[in-house]
PDB file of C-alpha atoms in Angstrom:
ATOM      1  CA  GLN H   1       1.308 -24.819 -22.503  1.00  0.00           C
ATOM      2  CA  GLY H   2       4.692 -23.390 -23.627  1.00  0.00           C
ATOM      3  CA  LEU H   3       5.090 -20.337 -25.844  1.00  0.00           C
ATOM      4  CA  LYS H   4       2.310 -19.219 -28.156  1.00  0.00           C
ATOM      5  CA  PRO H   5       2.961 -18.228 -31.744  1.00  0.00           C
ATOM      6  CA  LEU H   6       3.590 -14.514 -32.226  1.00  0.00           C
ATOM      7  CA  ASN H   7       0.634 -13.914 -34.536  1.00  0.00           C
ATOM      8  CA  SER H   8      -1.883 -14.995 -31.857  1.00  0.00           C
ATOM      9  CA  VAL H   9      -0.540 -12.454 -29.335  1.00  0.00           C
ATOM     10  CA  ILE H  10      -0.782  -9.323 -31.522  1.00  0.00           C
ATOM     11  CA  PRO H  11      -4.349  -7.963 -31.662  1.00  0.00           C
ATOM     12  CA  THR H  12      -5.761  -7.339 -35.126  1.00  0.00           C
ATOM     13  CA  GLU H  13      -7.548  -4.089 -34.130  1.00  0.00           C
ATOM     14  CA  SER H  14      -6.358  -1.228 -31.979  1.00  0.00           C
ATOM     15  CA  PRO H  15      -8.266  -0.898 -28.708  1.00  0.00           C
ATOM     16  CA  ASP H  16     -10.764   1.939 -28.196  1.00  0.00           C
ATOM     17  CA  LEU H  17      -9.299   5.103 -26.731  1.00  0.00           C
ATOM     18  CA  ILE H  18     -10.351   5.793 -23.181  1.00  0.00           C
ATOM     19  CA  PHE H  19      -9.676   9.537 -23.123  1.00  0.00           C
ATOM     20  CA  GLY H  20      -9.808  10.184 -26.860  1.00  0.00           C
ATOM     21  CA  THR H  21     -13.186  11.916 -27.006  1.00  0.00           C
ATOM     22  CA  SER H  22     -14.348  15.337 -25.913  1.00  0.00           C
ATOM     23  CA  LYS H  23     -17.899  14.175 -25.253  1.00  0.00           C
ATOM     24  CA  PRO H  24     -19.027  14.367 -21.609  1.00  0.00           C
ATOM     25  CA  PHE H  25     -19.785  11.235 -19.652  1.00  0.00           C
ATOM     26  CA  PRO H  26     -23.247   9.868 -20.592  1.00  0.00           C
ATOM     27  CA  GLY H  27     -24.585  10.130 -17.027  1.00  0.00           C
ATOM     28  CA  LEU H  28     -23.903  13.885 -16.738  1.00  0.00           C
ATOM     29  CA  PRO H  29     -26.315  16.503 -18.025  1.00  0.00           C
ATOM     30  CA  ALA H  30     -24.959  18.409 -21.032  1.00  0.00           C
ATOM     31  CA  ALA H  31     -25.430  21.857 -19.449  1.00  0.00           C
ATOM     32  CA  ASP H  32     -23.673  21.019 -16.166  1.00  0.00           C
ATOM     33  CA  PRO H  33     -20.325  22.900 -15.979  1.00  0.00           C
ATOM     34  CA  PHE H  34     -18.476  20.282 -13.974  1.00  0.00           C
ATOM     35  CA  LEU H  35     -15.045  21.834 -14.647  1.00  0.00           C
ATOM     36  CA  GLY H  36     -15.869  25.323 -13.344  1.00  0.00           C
ATOM     37  CA  THR H  37     -14.453  28.521 -14.763  1.00  0.00           C
ATOM     38  CA  ASN H  38     -11.087  28.852 -16.456  1.00  0.00           C
ATOM     39  CA  LYS H  39      -8.688  30.517 -13.991  1.00  0.00           C
ATOM     40  CA  VAL H  40      -5.597  30.323 -16.201  1.00  0.00           C
ATOM     41  CA  PRO H  41      -5.796  33.866 -17.681  1.00  0.00           C
ATOM     42  CA  ASP H  42      -6.149  35.407 -14.198  1.00  0.00           C
ATOM     43  CA  LEU H  43      -3.221  33.394 -12.842  1.00  0.00           C
ATOM     44  CA  GLN H  44      -1.108  34.313 -15.872  1.00  0.00           C
ATOM     45  CA  LYS H  45      -1.664  38.006 -15.070  1.00  0.00           C
ATOM     46  CA  VAL H  46      -0.589  37.436 -11.458  1.00  0.00           C
ATOM     47  CA  PHE H  47       2.522  35.420 -12.278  1.00  0.00           C
ATOM     48  CA  GLN H  48       3.677  37.593 -15.188  1.00  0.00           C
ATOM     49  CA  ARG H  49       3.464  40.853 -13.222  1.00  0.00           C
ATOM     50  CA  SER H  50       6.926  42.389 -12.841  1.00  0.00           C
ATOM     51  CA  ASP H  51       6.917  43.347  -9.159  1.00  0.00           C
ATOM     52  CA  GLY H  52      10.314  41.932  -8.221  1.00  0.00           C
ATOM     53  CA  LEU H  53       8.938  38.910  -6.348  1.00  0.00           C
ATOM     54  CA  PRO H  54      10.037  35.388  -7.247  1.00  0.00           C
ATOM     55  CA  VAL H  55       7.369  33.111  -8.714  1.00  0.00           C
ATOM     56  CA  HIS H  56       7.070  31.009  -5.578  1.00  0.00           C
ATOM     57  CA  LEU H  57       6.000  34.086  -3.543  1.00  0.00           C
ATOM     58  CA  LYS H  58       3.579  35.729  -6.002  1.00  0.00           C
ATOM     59  CA  LEU H  59       0.328  34.597  -4.354  1.00  0.00           C
ATOM     60  CA  GLY H  60       0.906  36.493  -1.118  1.00  0.00           C
ATOM     61  CA  TYR H  61       0.594  35.367   2.485  1.00  0.00           C
ATOM     62  CA  PRO H  62       0.033  31.595   1.959  1.00  0.00           C
ATOM     63  CA  ASP H  63       3.149  31.398  -0.214  1.00  0.00           C
ATOM     64  CA  ARG H  64       5.219  33.341   2.328  1.00  0.00           C
ATOM     65  CA  LEU H  65       3.983  31.093   5.129  1.00  0.00           C
ATOM     66  CA  LEU H  66       4.880  27.913   3.222  1.00  0.00           C
ATOM     67  CA  TYR H  67       8.259  29.329   2.188  1.00  0.00           C
ATOM     68  CA  ARG H  68       9.205  30.383   5.713  1.00  0.00           C
ATOM     69  CA  THR H  69       8.010  27.088   7.195  1.00  0.00           C
ATOM     70  CA  THR H  70      10.045  25.145   4.647  1.00  0.00           C
ATOM     71  CA  MET H  71      13.145  27.251   5.296  1.00  0.00           C
ATOM     72  CA  ALA H  72      12.752  26.897   9.085  1.00  0.00           C
ATOM     73  CA  LEU H  73      12.414  23.107   8.815  1.00  0.00           C
ATOM     74  CA  THR H  74      15.407  22.918   6.475  1.00  0.00           C
ATOM     75  CA  ILE H  75      17.663  25.026   8.693  1.00  0.00           C
ATOM     76  CA  GLY H  76      16.409  23.280  11.840  1.00  0.00           C
ATOM     77  CA  GLY H  77      17.006  19.851  10.311  1.00  0.00           C
ATOM     78  CA  THR H  78      20.510  20.834   9.214  1.00  0.00           C
ATOM     79  CA  ILE H  79      21.393  22.076  12.698  1.00  0.00           C
ATOM     80  CA  TYR H  80      19.918  18.926  14.250  1.00  0.00           C
ATOM     81  CA  CYS H  81      21.986  16.697  11.940  1.00  0.00           C
ATOM     82  CA  LEU H  82      25.190  18.624  12.647  1.00  0.00           C
ATOM     83  CA  VAL H  83      24.641  18.427  16.420  1.00  0.00           C
ATOM     84  CA  ALA H  84      23.850  14.702  16.168  1.00  0.00           C
ATOM     85  CA  LEU H  85      27.028  14.118  14.146  1.00  0.00           C
ATOM     86  CA  PHE H  86      29.074  16.111  16.659  1.00  0.00           C
ATOM     87  CA  ILE H  87      27.659  14.141  19.603  1.00  0.00           C
ATOM     88  CA  ALA H  88      28.154  10.817  17.798  1.00  0.00           C
ATOM     89  CA  SER H  89      31.771  11.657  17.020  1.00  0.00           C
ATOM     90  CA  GLN H  90      32.704  12.267  20.674  1.00  0.00           C
ATOM     91  CA  PRO H  91      34.591   9.450  22.418  1.00  0.00           C
ATOM     92  CA  LYS H  92      32.520   7.538  24.930  1.00  0.00           C
ATOM     93  CA  LYS H  93      33.426   7.817  28.606  1.00  0.00           C
ATOM     94  CA  GLN H  94      33.718   4.625  30.573  1.00  0.00           C
TER      95      GLN H  94
END
């Protein structure tokens, strides 16, 4: 068994690329737009607008909701940890 010679391990040809072609999968019809429409130009207009909002709040209510929820959980977790540390540092009564 042991080690094999180095020349038997190196393949002589490079393997076929998996994602190297732009052709659609053979089972899909050619006219089927499976990727949908390109939304990048519309999103670029939204995010590049100079309205004074930070990028993470540009999409409106859902972004504000996620931001406020994240901030509430962060502040709540910090307070919880500080209270737990304070309680743990108190001497135990016997």
